[in-house]
Amino acid sequence: MTICCRRSYGDWYRSQPVPSFGDQTAEALVREGRAEAVRRYLDRIATGGYA
């Protein structure tokens, strides 16, 4: 993975609202103790599910 890709992921994690979670960011969800929900969301997207 190149530096630009890691930076893009970090940008997403910190700043991209996740519609399925009331537009909270993944970072905010993890801080709330909802890391498992974020992981399931990402797994669903990776297998072709909808955001």
mmCIF file of C-alpha atoms in Angstrom, residues 3-44:
data_model
loop_
_atom_site.group_PDB
_atom_site.id
_atom_site.type_symbol
_atom_site.label_atom_id
_atom_site.label_comp_id
_atom_site.label_asym_id
_atom_site.label_seq_id
_atom_site.Cartn_x
_atom_site.Cartn_y
_atom_site.Cartn_z
ATOM 1 C CA ILE A 3 1.394 6.402 1.390
ATOM 2 C CA CYS A 4 -1.304 8.101 -0.664
ATOM 3 C CA CYS A 5 -3.655 5.158 -0.170
ATOM 4 C CA ARG A 6 -3.140 5.104 3.597
ATOM 5 C CA ARG A 7 -3.756 8.833 3.715
ATOM 6 C CA SER A 8 -6.975 8.425 1.741
ATOM 7 C CA TYR A 9 -8.175 5.747 4.148
ATOM 8 C CA GLY A 10 -7.313 7.952 7.108
ATOM 9 C CA ASP A 11 -9.166 10.845 5.539
ATOM 10 C CA TRP A 12 -12.221 8.638 5.037
ATOM 11 C CA TYR A 13 -12.044 7.289 8.577
ATOM 12 C CA ARG A 14 -11.888 10.746 10.139
ATOM 13 C CA SER A 15 -14.076 12.847 7.883
ATOM 14 C CA GLN A 16 -16.485 10.879 5.654
ATOM 15 C CA PRO A 17 -20.008 10.673 7.118
ATOM 16 C CA VAL A 18 -21.471 7.163 7.044
ATOM 17 C CA PRO A 19 -25.171 7.415 6.074
ATOM 18 C CA SER A 20 -26.061 4.070 7.677
ATOM 19 C CA PHE A 21 -25.009 5.490 11.046
ATOM 20 C CA GLY A 22 -26.717 8.870 11.012
ATOM 21 C CA ASP A 23 -23.844 10.520 9.164
ATOM 22 C CA GLN A 24 -21.341 9.895 11.964
ATOM 23 C CA THR A 25 -17.772 9.189 10.901
ATOM 24 C CA ALA A 26 -16.156 5.805 11.392
ATOM 25 C CA GLU A 27 -13.792 7.455 13.857
ATOM 26 C CA ALA A 28 -16.686 8.723 15.996
ATOM 27 C CA LEU A 29 -18.339 5.313 15.921
ATOM 28 C CA VAL A 30 -15.151 3.570 17.038
ATOM 29 C CA ARG A 31 -14.752 6.095 19.865
ATOM 30 C CA GLU A 32 -18.292 5.190 20.978
ATOM 31 C CA GLY A 33 -17.298 1.531 21.156
ATOM 32 C CA ARG A 34 -19.002 0.565 17.896
ATOM 33 C CA ALA A 35 -15.934 -0.739 16.042
ATOM 34 C CA GLU A 36 -17.633 -4.064 15.333
ATOM 35 C CA ALA A 37 -20.525 -2.268 13.620
ATOM 36 C CA VAL A 38 -18.046 -0.355 11.434
ATOM 37 C CA ARG A 39 -16.302 -3.621 10.527
ATOM 38 C CA ARG A 40 -19.616 -5.252 9.543
ATOM 39 C CA TYR A 41 -20.514 -2.178 7.481
ATOM 40 C CA LEU A 42 -17.182 -2.337 5.611
ATOM 41 C CA ASP A 43 -17.556 -6.090 5.080
ATOM 42 C CA ARG A 44 -21.023 -5.520 3.603
#
